[in-house]
Coordinates of C-alpha atoms in Angstrom, one line a residue:
X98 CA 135.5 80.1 83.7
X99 CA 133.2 79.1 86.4
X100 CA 135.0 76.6 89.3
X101 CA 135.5 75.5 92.6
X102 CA 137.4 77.6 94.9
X103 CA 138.7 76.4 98.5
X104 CA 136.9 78.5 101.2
X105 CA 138.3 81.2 102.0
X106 CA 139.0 81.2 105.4
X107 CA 140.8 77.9 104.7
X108 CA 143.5 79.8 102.6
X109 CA 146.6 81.3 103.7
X110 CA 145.7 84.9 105.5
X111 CA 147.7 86.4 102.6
X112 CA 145.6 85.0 99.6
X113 CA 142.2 85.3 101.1
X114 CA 141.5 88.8 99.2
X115 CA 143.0 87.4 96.1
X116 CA 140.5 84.7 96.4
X117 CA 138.0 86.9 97.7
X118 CA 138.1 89.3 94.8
X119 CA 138.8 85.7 92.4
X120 CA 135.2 84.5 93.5
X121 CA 133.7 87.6 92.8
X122 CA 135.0 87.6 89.0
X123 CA 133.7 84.2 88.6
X124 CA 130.4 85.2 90.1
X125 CA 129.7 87.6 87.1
X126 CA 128.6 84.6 85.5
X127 CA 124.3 84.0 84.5
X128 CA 122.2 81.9 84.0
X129 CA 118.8 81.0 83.0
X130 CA 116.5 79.6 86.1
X131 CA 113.3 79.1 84.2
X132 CA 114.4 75.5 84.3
X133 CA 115.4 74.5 87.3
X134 CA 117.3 71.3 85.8
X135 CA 119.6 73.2 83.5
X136 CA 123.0 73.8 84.4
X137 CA 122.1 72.6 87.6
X138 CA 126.0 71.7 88.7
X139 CA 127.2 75.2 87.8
X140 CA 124.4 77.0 89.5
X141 CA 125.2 75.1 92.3
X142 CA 129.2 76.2 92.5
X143 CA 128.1 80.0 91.8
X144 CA 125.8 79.6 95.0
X145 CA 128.8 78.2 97.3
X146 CA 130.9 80.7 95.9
X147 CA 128.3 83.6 96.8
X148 CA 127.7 82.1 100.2
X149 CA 131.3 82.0 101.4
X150 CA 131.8 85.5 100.0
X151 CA 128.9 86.9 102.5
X152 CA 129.9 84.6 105.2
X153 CA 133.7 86.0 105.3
X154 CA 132.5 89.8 104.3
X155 CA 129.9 89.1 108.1
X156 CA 132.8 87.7 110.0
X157 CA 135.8 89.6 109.2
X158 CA 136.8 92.6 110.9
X159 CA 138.7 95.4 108.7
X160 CA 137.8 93.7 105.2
X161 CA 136.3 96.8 103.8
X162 CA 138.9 98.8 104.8
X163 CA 140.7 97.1 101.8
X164 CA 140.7 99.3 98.9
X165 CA 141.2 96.2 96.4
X166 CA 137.5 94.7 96.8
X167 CA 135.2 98.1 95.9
X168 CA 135.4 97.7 92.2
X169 CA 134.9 93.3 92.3
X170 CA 132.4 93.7 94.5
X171 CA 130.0 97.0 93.2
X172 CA 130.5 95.3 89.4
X173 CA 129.6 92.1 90.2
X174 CA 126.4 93.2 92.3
X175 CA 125.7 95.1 89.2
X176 CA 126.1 92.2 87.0
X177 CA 123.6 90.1 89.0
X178 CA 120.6 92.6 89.9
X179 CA 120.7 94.5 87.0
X180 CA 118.6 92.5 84.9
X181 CA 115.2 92.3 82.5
X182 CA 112.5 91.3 85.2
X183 CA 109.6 89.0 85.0
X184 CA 106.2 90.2 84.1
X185 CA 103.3 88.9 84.6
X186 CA 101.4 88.0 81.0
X187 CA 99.5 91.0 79.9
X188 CA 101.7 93.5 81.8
X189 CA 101.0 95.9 84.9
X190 CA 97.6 96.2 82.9
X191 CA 95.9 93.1 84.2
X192 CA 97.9 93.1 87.4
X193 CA 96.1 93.8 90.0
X194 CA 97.9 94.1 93.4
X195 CA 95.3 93.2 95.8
X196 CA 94.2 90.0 94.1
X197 CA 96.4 88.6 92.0
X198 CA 99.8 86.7 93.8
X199 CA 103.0 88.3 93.0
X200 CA 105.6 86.4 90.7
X201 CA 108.4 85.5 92.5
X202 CA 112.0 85.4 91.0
X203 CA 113.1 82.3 90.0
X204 CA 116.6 83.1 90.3
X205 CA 116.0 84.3 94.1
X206 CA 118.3 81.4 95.3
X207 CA 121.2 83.6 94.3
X208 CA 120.0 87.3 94.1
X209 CA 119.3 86.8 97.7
X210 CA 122.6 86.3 98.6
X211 CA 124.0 88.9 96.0
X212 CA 121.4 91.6 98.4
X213 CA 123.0 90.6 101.4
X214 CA 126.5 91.2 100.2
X215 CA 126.2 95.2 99.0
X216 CA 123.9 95.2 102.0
X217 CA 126.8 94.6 104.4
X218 CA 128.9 96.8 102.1
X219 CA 126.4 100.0 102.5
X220 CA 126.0 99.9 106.6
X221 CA 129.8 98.6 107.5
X222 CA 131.3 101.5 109.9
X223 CA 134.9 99.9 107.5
X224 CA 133.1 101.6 104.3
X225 CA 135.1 104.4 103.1
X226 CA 132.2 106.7 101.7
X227 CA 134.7 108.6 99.2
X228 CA 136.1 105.1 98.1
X229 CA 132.5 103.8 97.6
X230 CA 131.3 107.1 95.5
X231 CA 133.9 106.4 93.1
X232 CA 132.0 103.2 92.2
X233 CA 128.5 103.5 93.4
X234 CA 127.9 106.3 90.9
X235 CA 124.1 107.9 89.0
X236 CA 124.0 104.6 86.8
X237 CA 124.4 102.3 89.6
X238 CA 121.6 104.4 91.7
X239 CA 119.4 104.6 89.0
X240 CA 119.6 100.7 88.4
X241 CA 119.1 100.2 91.8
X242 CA 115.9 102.4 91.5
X243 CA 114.6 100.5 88.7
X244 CA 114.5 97.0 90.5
X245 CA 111.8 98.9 92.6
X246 CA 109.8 98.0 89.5
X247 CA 110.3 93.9 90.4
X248 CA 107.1 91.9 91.3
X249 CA 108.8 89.9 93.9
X250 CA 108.0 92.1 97.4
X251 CA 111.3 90.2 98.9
X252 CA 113.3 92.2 96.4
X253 CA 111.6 95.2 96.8
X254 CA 112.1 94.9 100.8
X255 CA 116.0 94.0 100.0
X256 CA 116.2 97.7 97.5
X257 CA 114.6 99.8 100.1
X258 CA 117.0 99.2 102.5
X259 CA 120.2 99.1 100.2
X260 CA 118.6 102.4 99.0
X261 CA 118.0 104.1 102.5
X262 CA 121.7 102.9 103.6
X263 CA 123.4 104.5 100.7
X264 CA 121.8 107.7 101.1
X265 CA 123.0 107.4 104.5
X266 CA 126.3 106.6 103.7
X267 CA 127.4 108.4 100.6
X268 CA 126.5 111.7 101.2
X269 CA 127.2 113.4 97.5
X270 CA 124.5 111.3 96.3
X271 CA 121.9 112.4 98.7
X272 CA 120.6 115.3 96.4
X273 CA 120.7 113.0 93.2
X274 CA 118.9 109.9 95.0
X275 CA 115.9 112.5 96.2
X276 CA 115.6 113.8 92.6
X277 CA 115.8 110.5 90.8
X278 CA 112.8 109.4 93.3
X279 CA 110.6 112.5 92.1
X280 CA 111.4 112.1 88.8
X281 CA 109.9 108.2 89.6
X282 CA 107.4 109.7 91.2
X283 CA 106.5 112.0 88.0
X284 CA 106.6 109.0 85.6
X285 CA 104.5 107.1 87.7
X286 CA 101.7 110.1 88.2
X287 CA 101.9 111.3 84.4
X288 CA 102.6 108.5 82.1
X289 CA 102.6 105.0 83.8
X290 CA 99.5 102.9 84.3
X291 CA 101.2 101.0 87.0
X292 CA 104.2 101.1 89.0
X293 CA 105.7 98.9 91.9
X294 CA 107.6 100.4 94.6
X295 CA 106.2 103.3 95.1
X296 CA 105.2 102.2 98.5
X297 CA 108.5 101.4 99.4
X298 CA 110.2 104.6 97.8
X299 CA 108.0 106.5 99.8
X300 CA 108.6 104.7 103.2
X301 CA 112.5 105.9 102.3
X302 CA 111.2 109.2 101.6
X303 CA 109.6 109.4 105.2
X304 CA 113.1 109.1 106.7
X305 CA 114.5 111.8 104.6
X306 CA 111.8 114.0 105.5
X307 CA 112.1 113.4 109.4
X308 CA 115.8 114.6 108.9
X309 CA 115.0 117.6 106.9
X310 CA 116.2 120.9 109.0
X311 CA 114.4 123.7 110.0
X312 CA 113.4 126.2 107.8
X313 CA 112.8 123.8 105.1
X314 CA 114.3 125.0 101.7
X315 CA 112.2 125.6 98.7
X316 CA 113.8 122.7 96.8
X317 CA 112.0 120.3 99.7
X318 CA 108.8 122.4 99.6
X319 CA 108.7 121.9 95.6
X320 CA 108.7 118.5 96.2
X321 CA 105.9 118.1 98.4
X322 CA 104.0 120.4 96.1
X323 CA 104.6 118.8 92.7
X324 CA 105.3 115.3 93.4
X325 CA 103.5 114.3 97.1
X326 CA 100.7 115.6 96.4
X327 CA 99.9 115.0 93.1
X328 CA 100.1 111.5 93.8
X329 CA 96.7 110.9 95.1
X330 CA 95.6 111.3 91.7
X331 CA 96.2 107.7 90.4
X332 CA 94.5 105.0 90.8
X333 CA 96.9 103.4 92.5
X334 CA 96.9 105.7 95.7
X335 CA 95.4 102.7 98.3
X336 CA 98.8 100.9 97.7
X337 CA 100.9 103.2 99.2
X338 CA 98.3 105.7 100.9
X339 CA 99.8 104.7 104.4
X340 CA 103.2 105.6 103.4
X341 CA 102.0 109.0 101.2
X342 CA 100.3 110.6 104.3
X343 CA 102.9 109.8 106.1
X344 CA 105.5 111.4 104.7
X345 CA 103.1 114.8 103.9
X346 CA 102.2 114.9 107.5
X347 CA 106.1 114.6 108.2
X348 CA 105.6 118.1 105.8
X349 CA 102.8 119.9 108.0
X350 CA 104.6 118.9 111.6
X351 CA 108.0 121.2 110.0
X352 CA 105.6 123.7 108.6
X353 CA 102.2 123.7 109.4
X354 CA 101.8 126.8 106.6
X355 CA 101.9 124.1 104.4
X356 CA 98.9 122.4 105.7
X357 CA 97.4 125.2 103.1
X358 CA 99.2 123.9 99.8
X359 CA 98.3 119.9 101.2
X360 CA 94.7 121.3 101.8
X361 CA 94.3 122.7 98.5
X362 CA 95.9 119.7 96.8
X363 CA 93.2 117.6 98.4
X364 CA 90.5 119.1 97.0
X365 CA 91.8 119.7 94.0
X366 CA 92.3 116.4 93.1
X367 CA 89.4 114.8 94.9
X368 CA 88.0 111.8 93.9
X369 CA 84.8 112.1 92.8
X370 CA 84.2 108.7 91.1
X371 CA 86.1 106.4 93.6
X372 CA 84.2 106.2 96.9
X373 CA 87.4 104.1 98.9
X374 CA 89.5 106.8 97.7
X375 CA 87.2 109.8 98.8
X376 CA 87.4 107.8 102.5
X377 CA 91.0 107.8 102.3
X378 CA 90.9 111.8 101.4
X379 CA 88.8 112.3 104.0
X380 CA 91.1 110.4 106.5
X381 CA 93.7 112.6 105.6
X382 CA 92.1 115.6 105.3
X383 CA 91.2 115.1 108.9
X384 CA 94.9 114.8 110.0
X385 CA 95.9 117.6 108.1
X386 CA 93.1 119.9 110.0
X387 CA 94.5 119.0 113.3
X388 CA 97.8 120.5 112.8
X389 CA 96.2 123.6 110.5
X390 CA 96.6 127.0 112.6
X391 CA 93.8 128.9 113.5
X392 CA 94.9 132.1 111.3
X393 CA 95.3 129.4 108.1
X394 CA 92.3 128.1 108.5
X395 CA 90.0 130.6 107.7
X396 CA 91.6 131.1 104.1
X397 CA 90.3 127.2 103.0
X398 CA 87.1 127.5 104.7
X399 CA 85.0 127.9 101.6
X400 CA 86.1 125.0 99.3
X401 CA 86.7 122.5 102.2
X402 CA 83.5 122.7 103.9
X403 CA 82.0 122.9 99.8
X404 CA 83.1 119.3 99.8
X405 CA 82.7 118.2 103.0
X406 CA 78.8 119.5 102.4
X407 CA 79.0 117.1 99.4
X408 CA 80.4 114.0 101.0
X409 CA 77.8 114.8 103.9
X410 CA 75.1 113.5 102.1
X411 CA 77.1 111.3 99.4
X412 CA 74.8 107.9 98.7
X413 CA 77.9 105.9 99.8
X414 CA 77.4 105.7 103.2
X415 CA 80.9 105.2 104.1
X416 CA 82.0 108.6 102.4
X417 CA 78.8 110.1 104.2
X418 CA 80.0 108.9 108.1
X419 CA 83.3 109.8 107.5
X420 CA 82.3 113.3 106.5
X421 CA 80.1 113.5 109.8
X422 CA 83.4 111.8 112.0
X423 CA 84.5 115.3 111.4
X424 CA 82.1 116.6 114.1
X425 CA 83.7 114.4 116.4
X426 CA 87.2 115.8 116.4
X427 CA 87.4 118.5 119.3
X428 CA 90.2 120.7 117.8
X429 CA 88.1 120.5 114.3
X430 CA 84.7 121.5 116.5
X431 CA 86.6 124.3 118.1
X432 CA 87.5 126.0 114.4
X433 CA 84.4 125.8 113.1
X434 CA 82.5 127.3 116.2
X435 CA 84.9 130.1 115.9
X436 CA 83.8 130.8 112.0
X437 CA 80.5 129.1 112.7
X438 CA 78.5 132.0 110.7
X439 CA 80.6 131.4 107.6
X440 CA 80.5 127.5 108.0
X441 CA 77.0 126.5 109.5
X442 CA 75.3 128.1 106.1
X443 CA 77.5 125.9 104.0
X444 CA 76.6 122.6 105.7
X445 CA 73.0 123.1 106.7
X446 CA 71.0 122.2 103.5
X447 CA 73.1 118.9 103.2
X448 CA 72.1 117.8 106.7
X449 CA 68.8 118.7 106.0
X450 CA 68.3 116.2 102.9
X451 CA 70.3 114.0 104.7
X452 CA 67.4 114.1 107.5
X453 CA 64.9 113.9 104.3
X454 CA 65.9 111.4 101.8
X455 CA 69.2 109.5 102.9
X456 CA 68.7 105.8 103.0
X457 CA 71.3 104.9 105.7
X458 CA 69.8 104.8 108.7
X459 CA 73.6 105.5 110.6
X460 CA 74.1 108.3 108.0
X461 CA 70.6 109.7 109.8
X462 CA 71.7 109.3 113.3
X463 CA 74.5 110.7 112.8
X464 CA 73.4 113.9 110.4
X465 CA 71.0 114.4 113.9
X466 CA 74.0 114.7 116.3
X467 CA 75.8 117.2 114.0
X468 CA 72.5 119.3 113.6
X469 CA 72.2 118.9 117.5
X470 CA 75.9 120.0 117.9
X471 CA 75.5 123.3 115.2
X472 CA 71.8 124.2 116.9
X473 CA 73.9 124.1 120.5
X474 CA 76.8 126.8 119.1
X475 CA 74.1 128.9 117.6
X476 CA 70.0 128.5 117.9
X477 CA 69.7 131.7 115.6
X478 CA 72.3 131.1 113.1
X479 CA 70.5 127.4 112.8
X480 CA 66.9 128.5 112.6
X481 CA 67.5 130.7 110.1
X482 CA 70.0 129.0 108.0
X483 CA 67.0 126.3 107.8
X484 CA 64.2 128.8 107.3
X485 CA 66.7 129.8 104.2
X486 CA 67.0 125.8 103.0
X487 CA 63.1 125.6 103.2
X488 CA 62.2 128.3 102.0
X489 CA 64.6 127.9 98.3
X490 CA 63.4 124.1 98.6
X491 CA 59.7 125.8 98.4
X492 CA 60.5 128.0 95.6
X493 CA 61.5 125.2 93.6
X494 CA 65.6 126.5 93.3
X495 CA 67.4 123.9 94.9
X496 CA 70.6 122.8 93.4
X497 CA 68.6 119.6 94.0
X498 CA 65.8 120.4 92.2
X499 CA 65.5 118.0 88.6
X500 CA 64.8 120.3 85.7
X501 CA 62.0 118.5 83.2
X502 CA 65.1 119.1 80.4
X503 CA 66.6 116.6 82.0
X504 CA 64.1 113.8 81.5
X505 CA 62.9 115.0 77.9
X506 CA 64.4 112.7 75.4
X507 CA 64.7 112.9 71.7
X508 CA 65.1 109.0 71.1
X509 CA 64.7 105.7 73.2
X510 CA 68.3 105.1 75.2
X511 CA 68.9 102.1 76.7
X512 CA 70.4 101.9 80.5
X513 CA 73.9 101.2 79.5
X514 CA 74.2 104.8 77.2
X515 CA 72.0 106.8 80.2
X516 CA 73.9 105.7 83.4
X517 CA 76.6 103.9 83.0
X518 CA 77.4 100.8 85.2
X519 CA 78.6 100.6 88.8
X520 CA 81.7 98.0 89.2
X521 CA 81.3 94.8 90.7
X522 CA 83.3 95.9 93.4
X523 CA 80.8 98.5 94.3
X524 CA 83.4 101.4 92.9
X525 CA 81.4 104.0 91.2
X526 CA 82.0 104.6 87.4
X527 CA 81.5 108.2 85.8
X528 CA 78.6 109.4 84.1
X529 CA 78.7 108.6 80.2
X530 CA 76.6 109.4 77.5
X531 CA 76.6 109.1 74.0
X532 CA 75.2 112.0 72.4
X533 CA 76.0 116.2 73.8
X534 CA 72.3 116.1 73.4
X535 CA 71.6 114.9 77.3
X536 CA 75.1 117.0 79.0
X537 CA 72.4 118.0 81.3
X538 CA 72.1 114.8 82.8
X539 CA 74.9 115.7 84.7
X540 CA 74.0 119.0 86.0
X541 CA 71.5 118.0 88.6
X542 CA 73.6 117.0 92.1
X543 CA 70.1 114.5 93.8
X544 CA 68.2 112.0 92.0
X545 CA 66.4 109.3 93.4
X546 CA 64.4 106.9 90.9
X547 CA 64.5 103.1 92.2
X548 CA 62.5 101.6 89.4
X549 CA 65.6 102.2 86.2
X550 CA 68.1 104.5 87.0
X551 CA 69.1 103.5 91.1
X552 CA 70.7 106.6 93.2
X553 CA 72.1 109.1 92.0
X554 CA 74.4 111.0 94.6
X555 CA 75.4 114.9 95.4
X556 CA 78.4 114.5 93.2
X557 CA 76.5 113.0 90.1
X558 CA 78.0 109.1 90.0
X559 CA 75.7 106.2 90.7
X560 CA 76.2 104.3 93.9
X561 CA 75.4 100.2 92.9
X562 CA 75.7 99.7 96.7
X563 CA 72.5 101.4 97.6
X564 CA 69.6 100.0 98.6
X565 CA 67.8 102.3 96.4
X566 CA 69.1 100.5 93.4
X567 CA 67.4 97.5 91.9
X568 CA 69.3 97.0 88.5
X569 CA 70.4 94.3 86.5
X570 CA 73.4 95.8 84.6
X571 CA 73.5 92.0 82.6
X572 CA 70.4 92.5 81.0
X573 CA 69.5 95.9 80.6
X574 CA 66.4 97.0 78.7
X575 CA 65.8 99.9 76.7
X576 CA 64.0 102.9 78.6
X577 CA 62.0 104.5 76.8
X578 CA 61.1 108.5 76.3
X579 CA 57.6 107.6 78.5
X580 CA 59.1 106.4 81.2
X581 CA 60.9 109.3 81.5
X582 CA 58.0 111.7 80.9
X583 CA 56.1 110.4 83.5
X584 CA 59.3 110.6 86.1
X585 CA 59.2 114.2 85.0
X586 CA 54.9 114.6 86.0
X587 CA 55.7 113.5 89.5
X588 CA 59.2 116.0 89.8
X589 CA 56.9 118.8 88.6
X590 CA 54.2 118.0 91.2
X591 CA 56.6 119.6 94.3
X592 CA 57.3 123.3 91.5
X593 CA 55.3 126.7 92.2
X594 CA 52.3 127.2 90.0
X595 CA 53.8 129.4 87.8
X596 CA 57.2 127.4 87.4
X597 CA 54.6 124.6 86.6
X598 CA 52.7 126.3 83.6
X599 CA 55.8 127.3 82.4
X600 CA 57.0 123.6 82.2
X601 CA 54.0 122.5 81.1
X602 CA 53.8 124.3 78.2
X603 CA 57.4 122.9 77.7
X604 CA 56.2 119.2 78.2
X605 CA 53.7 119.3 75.6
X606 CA 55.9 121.2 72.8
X607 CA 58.5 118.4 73.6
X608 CA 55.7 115.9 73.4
X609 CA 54.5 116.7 70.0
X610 CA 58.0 117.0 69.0
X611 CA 58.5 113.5 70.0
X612 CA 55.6 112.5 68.7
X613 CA 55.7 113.8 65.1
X614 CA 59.4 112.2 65.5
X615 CA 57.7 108.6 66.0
X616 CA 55.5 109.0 63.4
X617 CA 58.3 109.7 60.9
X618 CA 60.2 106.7 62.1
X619 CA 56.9 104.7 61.5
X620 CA 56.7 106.0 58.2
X621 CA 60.1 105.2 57.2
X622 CA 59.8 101.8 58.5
X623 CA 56.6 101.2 56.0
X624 CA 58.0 102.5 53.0
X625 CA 61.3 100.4 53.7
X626 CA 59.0 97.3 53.7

């Protein structure tokens, strides 16, 4: 039954852990703090009662040396944080960090206090860690892990370091607290829409990591390659990028052979529809490059300078700079003059149509400085890597170059089925369509049409940000198979003669096709009426 209790520095020395241990008991007790009014009187005793507990645990030398108080103390923390947290309406679905204000426990008046006692438990020198590992077992850390999961970033904050210190403390449980985070790690990448505390599990993680000892076991490698790493995949990743790179640069400065598997990772999940996450790749790709040895290096310079050629003339012109910052790194410029005849081919053509179409007028300046910088290294190797760029653009067989299928349309589509939409935000969406009948659409890597369609990028999304585009996504009107015909008439006007006559004999097959298709429609229509 819930009552008042004398302090309990005011009782006799030899009754203060009876009391101690008899506050604790009574501060199993719940209640409900949606309304504030209810049960008002007893909330109020439970709250002295937790207040003196924390005050005497602060101020008393040798208390934890007291074997009596472990199990009190562990179940009643239990009884009070282990709890069915508030959600906002709609779930993690419509949450969005960034925007929307976090809900705040109610009950905070208390759990506070509650925090503050197992904290003191976890970093008193008085703890005996054997002691403590009888009580703080698997199903205390795992409810300890799932209050990660709480909205309130005060509570979060309070678990992190409850967490950290009992890693620290109890060491038995060091190999079970680093697998139960992976495994939260693993939900979160795999099956969850949304997690909190991923941010915070990972600043913990960053610790660990810095203690790791050298050579680092396989166990610890495992888990930068299946759990770190895939966790740029969600969504999610500019919550907790900070923390994530972090800890996998923690990785690379052990081990720089790793820099390989982080490399690899990278690009193998790289975001090709989210432009703030390709930055944030790009950022840490950087880092990553810095501590790469010059004998690794070589083995990732075909797909990493693949993509970098891509984000070099990406129509975002944030991806695009960042790409070209990579010029200005003296340790990067030193790698790739020493494989400049493997690399300089590779990036080349995409500074070239930079210098010819891009629409960023910083994106030009500085695709200028990095052809200055590559025609320095090697006049040769530049000359005739662009001879090579204009001579295939001549020829009409480009990557770049927009094949006539592409524009040929059996039916009117509107916009919206074409293109897709670009977020508000200025995020790019993927490419949809709605029939097979136009997977060609999203062959072609350049495409600029301002009248329609917008920009169309190197990696095949459509940038809303550029200046290039001049949509309305709110009131989108069907395009028609002419419009898209005559597109094709001024694509064909930059092909080879023969390429042309080919095509044009094409054009007019798919012309009469459409045609006769019209006419049936019209026909239908008539009989109809």
């Amino acid at each position: 039954m819930l009552r008042q209790l004398p302090n309990i520095k005011d009782a006799p020395e030899s009754e203060r852990i009876p009391l101690l241990i008899e506050k604790m008991r009574i501060c199993h007790y719940k209640f409900d703090f949606s309304n504030p009014r209810q049960d008002y009187a007893k909330k109020e005793i439970k709250r002295k009662a937790l207040v003196d507990i924390v005050e005497y645990l602060n101020t008393t030398d040798g208390v934890f040396r007291e074997p009596l108080i472990y199990e009190p103390l562990v179940s009643m923390v239990a009884a009070n944080l282990f709890r069915a947290l508030q959600k906002h309406n709609g779930g993690d679905d419509l949450f969005d960090p960034e925007d929307d204000e976090p809900l705040l426990e109610p009950g905070w008046s208390h759990i506070q206090i509650v925090y503050e006692i197992i904290r003191t438990f976890v970093i008193s020198p008085d703890t005996d860690p054997k002691l403590a590992r009888q009580y703080i077992g698997h199903n205390f850390i795992l409810g300890i892990l799932d209050l990660f999961s709480s909205e309130d970033p005060r509570e979060r904050e309070y678990v992190k370091t409850v967490l950290h210190r009992t890693y620290g403390k109890i060491m038995s449980l060091r190999s079970f607290i680093r697998k139960s985070i992976q495994n939260a790690f693993n939900h979160y990448i795999y099956e969850a829409d949304f997690k909190h505390g991923i941010a915070e599990m990972l600043e913990i993680l960053g610790s660990i990591v810095n203690g790791f000892a050298l050579p680092l076991k396989e166990d610890h490698k495992n888990f930068l390659r299946k759990s770190l790493i895939p966790l740029h995949i969600p969504s999610g990743l500019p919550s907790y990028h900070v923390q994530l790179s972090f800890c996998v640069m923690q990785f690379v400065e052990k081990e720089p052979t790793l820099s390989l598997d982080v490399v690899s990772g990278l690009l193998k999940y790289w975001p090709v529809t989210h432009s703030r996450k390709e930055v944030m790749f790009l950022n840490e790709l950087e880092e990553i490059l810095e501590l790469t040895q010059p004998e690794d290096f070589e083995f990732i310079i075909d797909p990493l300078f693949t993509r970098l050629a891509k984000c070099i003339e990406s129509a975002h012109f944030q991806v695009a700079e960042r790409a070209l910052f990579f010029w200005n790194n003296e340790y990067i410029v030193q790698l790739i003059l020493t494989h400049r005849h493997h690399i300089v081919p590779l990036v080349v053509p995409s500074l070239l149509r930079n210098a010819e179409n891009h629409w960023n007028a910083n994106v030009l300046s500085l695709s200028s400085n990095v052809q200055k910088l590559l025609i320095e290294m090697d006049p040769e190797l530049f000359e005739r890597c662009e001879q090579e760029y204009y001579r295939a653009r001549d020829s009409g067989v480009l990557p770049a170059e927009i094949s006539l299928r592409h524009f040929i349309l059996p039916r009117e589509v509107s916009l919206e089925e074409k293109v897709g939409y670009a977020d508000e935000d200025g995020r790019d969406d993927e490419i949809t369509s709605q029939s097979e009948q136009f997977a060609g659409w999203k062959d072609f890597d350049q495409m600029e049409i301002t009248d329609n369609i917008g920009y169309k990028n190197g990696n095949g999304k459509i940038d809303s940000s550029s200046e290039k585009t001049q949509c309305d996504h709110h009131d989108q009107q069907p395009v028609s198979s002419e419009a898209f015909i005559d597109i094709a008439r001024k694509k064909m006007e930059d092909l080879t003669v023969s390429q042309r006559m080919k095509r044009e004999e094409i054009f007019k097959r798919k012309s009469r096709s459409m045609d006769a298709s019209s006419s049936e429609s019209t026909l239908r229509k008539g009989d109809d009426g």
